[in-house]
PDB file of C-alpha atoms in Angstrom:
ATOM      1  CA  MET A   1       0.538 172.995 127.186  1.00 90.00           C
ATOM      2  CA  ASP A   2      -0.982 170.717 130.048  1.00 96.00           C
ATOM      3  CA  HIS A   3      -0.065 173.029 132.716  1.00 97.00           C
ATOM      4  CA  SER A   4      -0.892 170.447 135.470  1.00 97.00           C
ATOM      5  CA  ALA A   5       1.134 167.555 133.904  1.00 97.00           C
ATOM      6  CA  VAL A   6       4.412 169.866 133.076  1.00 97.00           C
ATOM      7  CA  LEU A   7       4.260 171.157 136.509  1.00 98.00           C
ATOM      8  CA  ALA A   8       3.999 167.809 137.908  1.00 98.00           C
ATOM      9  CA  ARG A   9       7.042 166.908 135.829  1.00 97.00           C
ATOM     10  CA  TYR A  10       8.637 170.109 136.961  1.00 97.00           C
ATOM     11  CA  ASP A  11       8.192 169.044 140.630  1.00 98.00           C
ATOM     12  CA  ARG A  12       9.530 165.560 140.044  1.00 97.00           C
ATOM     13  CA  ASP A  13      12.456 165.768 137.713  1.00 96.00           C
ATOM     14  CA  MET A  14      13.948 169.378 139.051  1.00 97.00           C
ATOM     15  CA  ARG A  15      12.842 169.180 142.647  1.00 98.00           C
ATOM     16  CA  GLU A  16      12.307 166.005 144.108  1.00 97.00           C
ATOM     17  CA  ASN A  17      14.697 164.106 142.041  1.00 96.00           C
ATOM     18  CA  ALA A  18      17.196 166.846 141.865  1.00 96.00           C
ATOM     19  CA  THR A  19      20.909 166.761 141.230  1.00 94.00           C
ATOM     20  CA  PRO A  20      23.503 169.027 142.574  1.00 94.00           C
ATOM     21  CA  ASP A  21      23.953 172.344 140.620  1.00 91.00           C
ATOM     22  CA  GLY A  22      27.675 172.297 140.818  1.00 87.00           C
ATOM     23  CA  PRO A  23      30.845 170.702 141.995  1.00 89.00           C
ATOM     24  CA  GLY A  24      31.209 170.160 145.569  1.00 88.00           C
ATOM     25  CA  ALA A  25      27.549 170.537 146.100  1.00 95.00           C
ATOM     26  CA  ARG A  26      25.543 167.359 147.336  1.00 97.00           C
ATOM     27  CA  ILE A  27      21.808 166.550 147.459  1.00 98.00           C
ATOM     28  CA  GLU A  28      20.496 165.161 150.679  1.00 98.00           C
ATOM     29  CA  ARG A  29      17.014 163.388 151.234  1.00 97.00           C
ATOM     30  CA  ALA A  30      15.841 163.426 154.793  1.00 96.00           C
ATOM     31  CA  GLY A  31      12.156 162.224 155.082  1.00 94.00           C
ATOM     32  CA  ALA A  32       9.926 164.528 153.111  1.00 97.00           C
ATOM     33  CA  VAL A  33      12.495 166.956 152.446  1.00 98.00           C
ATOM     34  CA  VAL A  34      15.253 167.160 149.595  1.00 98.00           C
ATOM     35  CA  ARG A  35      17.841 169.957 150.180  1.00 98.00           C
ATOM     36  CA  GLN A  36      21.211 170.916 148.704  1.00 98.00           C
ATOM     37  CA  VAL A  37      24.173 171.339 150.918  1.00 98.00           C
ATOM     38  CA  ALA A  38      27.106 173.339 149.258  1.00 96.00           C
ATOM     39  CA  ASP A  39      30.220 175.254 150.521  1.00 93.00           C
ATOM     40  CA  VAL A  40      29.848 178.886 151.687  1.00 90.00           C
ATOM     41  CA  HIS A  41      29.774 180.364 147.770  1.00 89.00           C
ATOM     42  CA  GLY A  42      27.251 177.724 146.681  1.00 92.00           C
ATOM     43  CA  TRP A  43      23.705 177.658 147.042  1.00 95.00           C
ATOM     44  CA  ASN A  44      22.537 175.932 150.200  1.00 97.00           C
ATOM     45  CA  GLY A  45      18.597 175.422 150.859  1.00 98.00           C
ATOM     46  CA  VAL A  46      15.608 173.294 150.671  1.00 98.00           C
ATOM     47  CA  LEU A  47      14.294 172.292 146.955  1.00 98.00           C
ATOM     48  CA  TRP A  48      11.461 170.301 147.685  1.00 98.00           C
ATOM     49  CA  SER A  49       9.054 169.046 150.387  1.00 98.00           C
ATOM     50  CA  GLY A  50       6.041 167.092 150.794  1.00 97.00           C
ATOM     51  CA  LEU A  51       4.692 168.082 154.278  1.00 98.00           C
ATOM     52  CA  ASP A  52       1.526 168.147 156.265  1.00 97.00           C
ATOM     53  CA  PRO A  53       0.175 170.415 158.978  1.00 97.00           C
ATOM     54  CA  GLY A  54       1.443 167.357 161.490  1.00 97.00           C
ATOM     55  CA  SER A  55       5.002 167.330 160.127  1.00 96.00           C
ATOM     56  CA  ALA A  56       5.844 170.702 158.650  1.00 98.00           C
ATOM     57  CA  ASP A  57       6.789 172.417 161.958  1.00 98.00           C
ATOM     58  CA  ARG A  58       9.267 169.619 162.947  1.00 98.00           C
ATOM     59  CA  ALA A  59      10.661 169.430 159.528  1.00 98.00           C
ATOM     60  CA  ILE A  60      11.227 173.364 159.242  1.00 98.00           C
ATOM     61  CA  GLN A  61      13.325 172.858 162.569  1.00 98.00           C
ATOM     62  CA  GLU A  62      15.187 169.879 161.310  1.00 98.00           C
ATOM     63  CA  GLN A  63      16.297 172.172 158.356  1.00 98.00           C
ATOM     64  CA  ILE A  64      17.386 175.027 160.543  1.00 98.00           C
ATOM     65  CA  ASP A  65      19.290 172.726 162.508  1.00 98.00           C
ATOM     66  CA  ARG A  66      20.953 170.831 159.828  1.00 98.00           C
ATOM     67  CA  PHE A  67      22.178 174.072 158.358  1.00 98.00           C
ATOM     68  CA  THR A  68      23.161 176.307 161.062  1.00 97.00           C
ATOM     69  CA  GLY A  69      24.892 173.070 162.374  1.00 97.00           C
ATOM     70  CA  LEU A  70      27.243 173.572 159.261  1.00 97.00           C
ATOM     71  CA  GLY A  71      27.570 177.204 159.750  1.00 96.00           C
ATOM     72  CA  ARG A  72      25.401 178.163 156.880  1.00 96.00           C
ATOM     73  CA  GLY A  73      22.612 180.590 155.988  1.00 97.00           C
ATOM     74  CA  PHE A  74      20.192 178.797 153.616  1.00 98.00           C
ATOM     75  CA  GLU A  75      16.955 179.337 151.540  1.00 98.00           C
ATOM     76  CA  TRP A  76      13.609 177.404 151.359  1.00 98.00           C
ATOM     77  CA  LYS A  77      12.639 177.558 148.035  1.00 98.00           C
ATOM     78  CA  LEU A  78       8.814 177.949 148.517  1.00 98.00           C
ATOM     79  CA  TYR A  79       6.203 177.182 145.736  1.00 98.00           C
ATOM     80  CA  GLY A  80       2.963 178.593 145.633  1.00 98.00           C
ATOM     81  CA  HIS A  81       1.511 174.977 145.191  1.00 98.00           C
ATOM     82  CA  ASP A  82       3.100 173.455 147.938  1.00 98.00           C
ATOM     83  CA  ARG A  83       1.612 172.018 151.152  1.00 98.00           C
ATOM     84  CA  PRO A  84       0.647 172.659 153.721  1.00 98.00           C
ATOM     85  CA  GLY A  85      -1.165 175.770 152.550  1.00 97.00           C
ATOM     86  CA  ASP A  86       0.379 178.076 155.446  1.00 98.00           C
ATOM     87  CA  LEU A  87       3.778 176.674 154.903  1.00 98.00           C
ATOM     88  CA  GLY A  88       5.110 180.340 154.235  1.00 98.00           C
ATOM     89  CA  ALA A  89       3.304 181.407 157.360  1.00 98.00           C
ATOM     90  CA  ARG A  90       5.283 178.738 159.441  1.00 98.00           C
ATOM     91  CA  LEU A  91       8.502 179.592 157.977  1.00 98.00           C
ATOM     92  CA  ALA A  92       8.248 183.196 158.830  1.00 98.00           C
ATOM     93  CA  SER A  93       7.411 182.087 162.468  1.00 98.00           C
ATOM     94  CA  ALA A  94      10.231 180.139 162.616  1.00 98.00           C
ATOM     95  CA  GLY A  95      12.424 183.025 161.529  1.00 98.00           C
ATOM     96  CA  PHE A  96      12.719 183.167 158.155  1.00 98.00           C
ATOM     97  CA  ARG A  97      12.328 186.171 155.998  1.00 98.00           C
ATOM     98  CA  ALA A  98      10.699 186.223 152.328  1.00 98.00           C
ATOM     99  CA  GLU A  99      12.138 187.845 149.525  1.00 96.00           C
ATOM    100  CA  PRO A 100       9.903 189.113 146.667  1.00 96.00           C
ATOM    101  CA  GLU A 101       7.468 186.513 144.975  1.00 97.00           C
ATOM    102  CA  GLU A 102       8.339 185.337 141.399  1.00 97.00           C
ATOM    103  CA  THR A 103       6.503 183.582 138.881  1.00 98.00           C
ATOM    104  CA  LEU A 104       7.590 180.022 137.622  1.00 98.00           C
ATOM    105  CA  LEU A 105       7.364 180.419 133.934  1.00 98.00           C
ATOM    106  CA  ILE A 106       7.728 177.373 131.518  1.00 98.00           C
ATOM    107  CA  GLY A 107       7.736 177.315 127.819  1.00 97.00           C
ATOM    108  CA  GLU A 108       8.186 174.551 125.266  1.00 97.00           C
ATOM    109  CA  THR A 109      11.444 175.136 123.048  1.00 94.00           C
ATOM    110  CA  GLY A 110       9.411 174.223 120.016  1.00 91.00           C
ATOM    111  CA  ARG A 111       6.758 176.741 120.321  1.00 93.00           C
ATOM    112  CA  LEU A 112       8.661 179.768 121.549  1.00 93.00           C
ATOM    113  CA  ALA A 113       9.374 183.085 119.409  1.00 89.00           C
ATOM    114  CA  LEU A 114      13.038 182.469 118.750  1.00 87.00           C
ATOM    115  CA  ASP A 115      13.517 185.002 116.058  1.00 86.00           C
ATOM    116  CA  ALA A 116      14.365 188.141 118.422  1.00 85.00           C
ATOM    117  CA  GLU A 117      17.908 189.266 117.370  1.00 90.00           C
ATOM    118  CA  PRO A 118      20.153 191.761 119.296  1.00 94.00           C
ATOM    119  CA  PRO A 119      19.401 195.337 118.685  1.00 93.00           C
ATOM    120  CA  ALA A 120      21.972 197.405 116.416  1.00 93.00           C
ATOM    121  CA  GLY A 121      25.230 197.854 118.252  1.00 94.00           C
ATOM    122  CA  ILE A 122      24.935 194.818 120.066  1.00 96.00           C
ATOM    123  CA  ARG A 123      26.893 191.626 119.988  1.00 96.00           C
ATOM    124  CA  LEU A 124      26.338 188.239 121.911  1.00 97.00           C
ATOM    125  CA  VAL A 125      29.671 186.583 123.157  1.00 96.00           C
ATOM    126  CA  ARG A 126      29.653 183.213 124.634  1.00 96.00           C
ATOM    127  CA  VAL A 127      31.621 183.053 128.154  1.00 96.00           C
ATOM    128  CA  THR A 128      34.114 180.393 128.407  1.00 95.00           C
ATOM    129  CA  ASP A 129      36.799 181.658 130.611  1.00 96.00           C
ATOM    130  CA  PRO A 130      37.654 184.075 133.746  1.00 96.00           C
ATOM    131  CA  ALA A 131      37.707 187.176 131.790  1.00 96.00           C
ATOM    132  CA  GLY A 132      34.030 186.386 130.437  1.00 96.00           C
ATOM    133  CA  VAL A 133      33.146 185.531 133.611  1.00 97.00           C
ATOM    134  CA  ASP A 134      34.187 188.963 135.215  1.00 97.00           C
ATOM    135  CA  LEU A 135      32.108 190.543 132.111  1.00 97.00           C
ATOM    136  CA  VAL A 136      28.948 188.579 133.634  1.00 97.00           C
ATOM    137  CA  VAL A 137      29.645 189.490 137.231  1.00 96.00           C
ATOM    138  CA  ASP A 138      30.050 193.047 136.218  1.00 96.00           C
ATOM    139  CA  VAL A 139      26.759 193.233 134.679  1.00 96.00           C
ATOM    140  CA  HIS A 140      25.253 191.524 137.497  1.00 95.00           C
ATOM    141  CA  GLU A 141      26.549 193.895 140.187  1.00 96.00           C
ATOM    142  CA  LYS A 142      25.407 196.814 138.058  1.00 95.00           C
ATOM    143  CA  ALA A 143      21.998 195.630 137.234  1.00 94.00           C
ATOM    144  CA  PHE A 144      20.898 194.139 140.493  1.00 92.00           C
ATOM    145  CA  GLY A 145      23.084 196.142 142.771  1.00 93.00           C
ATOM    146  CA  THR A 146      24.286 192.948 144.678  1.00 91.00           C
ATOM    147  CA  ASP A 147      27.680 191.454 145.297  1.00 92.00           C
ATOM    148  CA  GLY A 148      28.738 189.024 142.640  1.00 93.00           C
ATOM    149  CA  THR A 149      31.412 187.033 144.444  1.00 92.00           C
ATOM    150  CA  GLY A 150      29.182 183.893 144.854  1.00 90.00           C
ATOM    151  CA  LEU A 151      28.072 183.960 141.405  1.00 93.00           C
ATOM    152  CA  ARG A 152      31.799 184.518 140.128  1.00 95.00           C
ATOM    153  CA  HIS A 153      32.604 181.436 142.240  1.00 92.00           C
ATOM    154  CA  ARG A 154      29.933 179.206 140.992  1.00 91.00           C
ATOM    155  CA  LEU A 155      30.390 179.862 137.529  1.00 94.00           C
ATOM    156  CA  LEU A 156      33.667 179.494 137.201  1.00 95.00           C
ATOM    157  CA  ALA A 157      33.544 176.130 139.116  1.00 92.00           C
ATOM    158  CA  ARG A 158      30.753 175.072 136.864  1.00 92.00           C
ATOM    159  CA  LEU A 159      32.792 176.213 133.657  1.00 94.00           C
ATOM    160  CA  ALA A 160      35.909 174.281 134.998  1.00 93.00           C
ATOM    161  CA  ALA A 161      34.292 170.942 135.946  1.00 92.00           C
ATOM    162  CA  ASP A 162      31.266 170.609 133.548  1.00 90.00           C
ATOM    163  CA  PRO A 163      31.247 173.150 130.835  1.00 92.00           C
ATOM    164  CA  GLY A 164      28.653 171.480 128.785  1.00 90.00           C
ATOM    165  CA  THR A 165      26.071 171.942 131.420  1.00 92.00           C
ATOM    166  CA  VAL A 166      26.130 175.766 131.414  1.00 95.00           C
ATOM    167  CA  VAL A 167      25.558 178.522 128.933  1.00 96.00           C
ATOM    168  CA  ALA A 168      26.679 181.968 129.727  1.00 97.00           C
ATOM    169  CA  VAL A 169      26.602 184.920 127.357  1.00 97.00           C
ATOM    170  CA  VAL A 170      27.234 188.493 127.635  1.00 98.00           C
ATOM    171  CA  ALA A 171      26.008 191.468 125.444  1.00 98.00           C
ATOM    172  CA  LEU A 172      28.719 193.631 124.463  1.00 97.00           C
ATOM    173  CA  ALA A 173      28.047 197.475 123.081  1.00 96.00           C
ATOM    174  CA  GLY A 174      31.346 197.744 121.609  1.00 92.00           C
ATOM    175  CA  GLY A 175      33.379 196.565 124.086  1.00 91.00           C
ATOM    176  CA  GLU A 176      31.181 197.611 127.207  1.00 96.00           C
ATOM    177  CA  PRO A 177      29.099 194.794 128.957  1.00 97.00           C
ATOM    178  CA  VAL A 178      25.578 195.756 129.022  1.00 97.00           C
ATOM    179  CA  SER A 179      23.565 192.613 129.498  1.00 97.00           C
ATOM    180  CA  ALA A 180      24.150 189.032 130.668  1.00 97.00           C
ATOM    181  CA  ALA A 181      22.719 185.770 131.229  1.00 96.00           C
ATOM    182  CA  ARG A 182      22.962 182.287 131.795  1.00 96.00           C
ATOM    183  CA  MET A 183      21.186 178.966 131.000  1.00 97.00           C
ATOM    184  CA  GLU A 184      21.770 175.542 132.990  1.00 95.00           C
ATOM    185  CA  LEU A 185      21.202 172.239 131.163  1.00 94.00           C
ATOM    186  CA  VAL A 186      20.133 169.545 133.634  1.00 90.00           C
ATOM    187  CA  PRO A 187      21.161 166.016 132.054  1.00 88.00           C
ATOM    188  CA  GLY A 188      18.728 163.482 132.505  1.00 90.00           C
ATOM    189  CA  THR A 189      15.705 165.560 132.250  1.00 93.00           C
ATOM    190  CA  ARG A 190      14.018 167.485 129.420  1.00 94.00           C
ATOM    191  CA  PHE A 191      14.352 170.840 131.362  1.00 96.00           C
ATOM    192  CA  ALA A 192      16.943 173.690 131.207  1.00 96.00           C
ATOM    193  CA  GLY A 193      16.769 176.681 133.209  1.00 96.00           C
ATOM    194  CA  LEU A 194      17.322 180.467 132.592  1.00 96.00           C
ATOM    195  CA  TRP A 195      19.001 182.399 135.528  1.00 95.00           C
ATOM    196  CA  GLY A 196      20.704 185.728 135.936  1.00 89.00           C
ATOM    197  CA  GLY A 197      19.272 187.606 133.098  1.00 90.00           C
ATOM    198  CA  GLY A 198      19.989 191.502 133.905  1.00 93.00           C
ATOM    199  CA  THR A 199      20.689 194.314 131.520  1.00 95.00           C
ATOM    200  CA  VAL A 200      22.359 197.769 132.957  1.00 96.00           C
ATOM    201  CA  GLU A 201      19.641 200.510 133.397  1.00 94.00           C
ATOM    202  CA  ALA A 202      20.666 202.598 130.228  1.00 95.00           C
ATOM    203  CA  TRP A 203      19.929 199.861 127.743  1.00 95.00           C
ATOM    204  CA  ARG A 204      16.983 198.399 129.298  1.00 94.00           C
ATOM    205  CA  GLY A 205      13.917 198.358 127.073  1.00 92.00           C
ATOM    206  CA  ARG A 206      15.716 198.123 123.716  1.00 94.00           C
ATOM    207  CA  GLY A 207      15.285 194.365 123.277  1.00 94.00           C
ATOM    208  CA  VAL A 208      18.670 193.130 124.707  1.00 95.00           C
ATOM    209  CA  TYR A 209      17.040 190.632 127.346  1.00 94.00           C
ATOM    210  CA  ARG A 210      14.724 189.339 124.833  1.00 93.00           C
ATOM    211  CA  ALA A 211      17.491 188.511 122.642  1.00 94.00           C
ATOM    212  CA  LEU A 212      19.347 186.971 125.168  1.00 95.00           C
ATOM    213  CA  VAL A 213      16.414 184.613 125.971  1.00 94.00           C
ATOM    214  CA  ALA A 214      16.121 183.671 122.391  1.00 93.00           C
ATOM    215  CA  HIS A 215      19.647 183.039 122.033  1.00 94.00           C
ATOM    216  CA  ARG A 216      19.683 180.664 125.089  1.00 95.00           C
ATOM    217  CA  ALA A 217      16.198 179.020 123.896  1.00 94.00           C
ATOM    218  CA  ARG A 218      17.861 178.207 120.601  1.00 94.00           C
ATOM    219  CA  VAL A 219      20.653 176.621 122.447  1.00 94.00           C
ATOM    220  CA  ALA A 220      18.573 174.488 124.482  1.00 95.00           C
ATOM    221  CA  ALA A 221      16.501 173.438 121.388  1.00 94.00           C
ATOM    222  CA  ALA A 222      19.806 172.113 119.828  1.00 94.00           C
ATOM    223  CA  HIS A 223      20.619 170.284 122.871  1.00 93.00           C
ATOM    224  CA  GLY A 224      17.289 168.547 122.889  1.00 94.00           C
ATOM    225  CA  CYS A 225      15.563 170.141 125.890  1.00 95.00           C
ATOM    226  CA  ARG A 226      11.820 170.364 125.476  1.00 96.00           C
ATOM    227  CA  TYR A 227      11.152 172.710 128.302  1.00 97.00           C
ATOM    228  CA  LEU A 228      12.626 176.075 129.656  1.00 97.00           C
ATOM    229  CA  GLN A 229      12.113 177.316 133.234  1.00 97.00           C
ATOM    230  CA  VAL A 230      12.323 180.835 134.694  1.00 97.00           C
ATOM    231  CA  ASP A 231      11.950 182.184 137.901  1.00 97.00           C
ATOM    232  CA  ALA A 232      10.657 185.686 136.738  1.00 95.00           C
ATOM    233  CA  SER A 233      10.381 189.066 138.165  1.00 93.00           C
ATOM    234  CA  ALA A 234       7.509 191.407 137.483  1.00 92.00           C
ATOM    235  CA  LEU A 235       9.497 193.254 135.005  1.00 88.00           C
ATOM    236  CA  SER A 236      10.576 190.073 132.925  1.00 91.00           C
ATOM    237  CA  ARG A 237       7.230 188.169 133.146  1.00 94.00           C
ATOM    238  CA  PRO A 238       5.605 189.988 130.442  1.00 94.00           C
ATOM    239  CA  ILE A 239       8.552 190.081 127.957  1.00 90.00           C
ATOM    240  CA  LEU A 240       8.811 186.120 128.563  1.00 94.00           C
ATOM    241  CA  GLN A 241       4.921 185.600 128.122  1.00 95.00           C
ATOM    242  CA  ARG A 242       5.328 187.242 124.779  1.00 92.00           C
ATOM    243  CA  LEU A 243       7.887 184.878 123.730  1.00 92.00           C
ATOM    244  CA  GLY A 244       5.661 181.899 124.668  1.00 95.00           C
ATOM    245  CA  PHE A 245       5.971 181.087 128.297  1.00 97.00           C
ATOM    246  CA  HIS A 246       3.227 180.041 130.546  1.00 98.00           C
ATOM    247  CA  ALA A 247       2.866 181.005 134.184  1.00 98.00           C
ATOM    248  CA  LEU A 248       2.405 177.639 136.197  1.00 98.00           C
ATOM    249  CA  SER A 249       3.063 178.695 139.933  1.00 98.00           C
ATOM    250  CA  THR A 250       4.872 181.291 141.895  1.00 98.00           C
ATOM    251  CA  THR A 251       8.118 180.786 143.927  1.00 98.00           C
ATOM    252  CA  THR A 252       9.138 182.969 147.155  1.00 98.00           C
ATOM    253  CA  PRO A 253      12.706 182.479 148.685  1.00 98.00           C
ATOM    254  CA  TYR A 254      12.563 182.244 152.469  1.00 98.00           C
ATOM    255  CA  LEU A 255      15.956 182.940 153.898  1.00 98.00           C
ATOM    256  CA  TYR A 256      17.416 181.703 157.165  1.00 98.00           C
ATOM    257  CA  GLY A 257      20.680 183.346 158.524  1.00 95.00           C
ATOM    258  CA  SER A 258      23.080 185.280 156.729  1.00 73.00           C
TER     259      SER A 258
END
């Protein structure tokens, strides 16, 4: 993989020329900043910026003014290769708080190890209705210890409005949901994003997460997607790299407001 070329394509297709990630969301381009504005349950934030030391502080304040004027907290999704180099420090000085850093991993579907199957006793089920969404949210809350209200809202809206662009899968041990994940297909690009992969503690280390990655990668390949993208935690990064993903950059969520 030509890392520089793929990263440039990712920046162009998925960030600078981003499309809304769900119904009711919209993309706004304001100078050298691309942001998404959504309702209170959607993702609000900055996707891309092309700033320099002379313009960065003014642009940061403009985003604060825009989102607080709407009554929204928001995220500035900062990548390790974004400029200026001190943009993270500038965001912190403006009142943003940094979440843990993740690694931007990208893999080519044609070169990934896709033969991982679920362990014995586990079956993978495609989510297509509210009952399935409830199972995904249940896993999400148990695996990550966070409220799944926003995820439930976004996934239900996406399945209702544009089901062909989202693949949600839950792993069941008998009737018990033990792992879940989703994939977002981005029409007009060669990319698909893997999101939300989580496994309840008792089932970690048994290959369930790896099987969910392989399952979604096979679906992406069948849809003609060349690249899969993941914002990987330190826990999932080694698993994904063993499957053939490459580390291209880092990404850190900087949060402002509630």
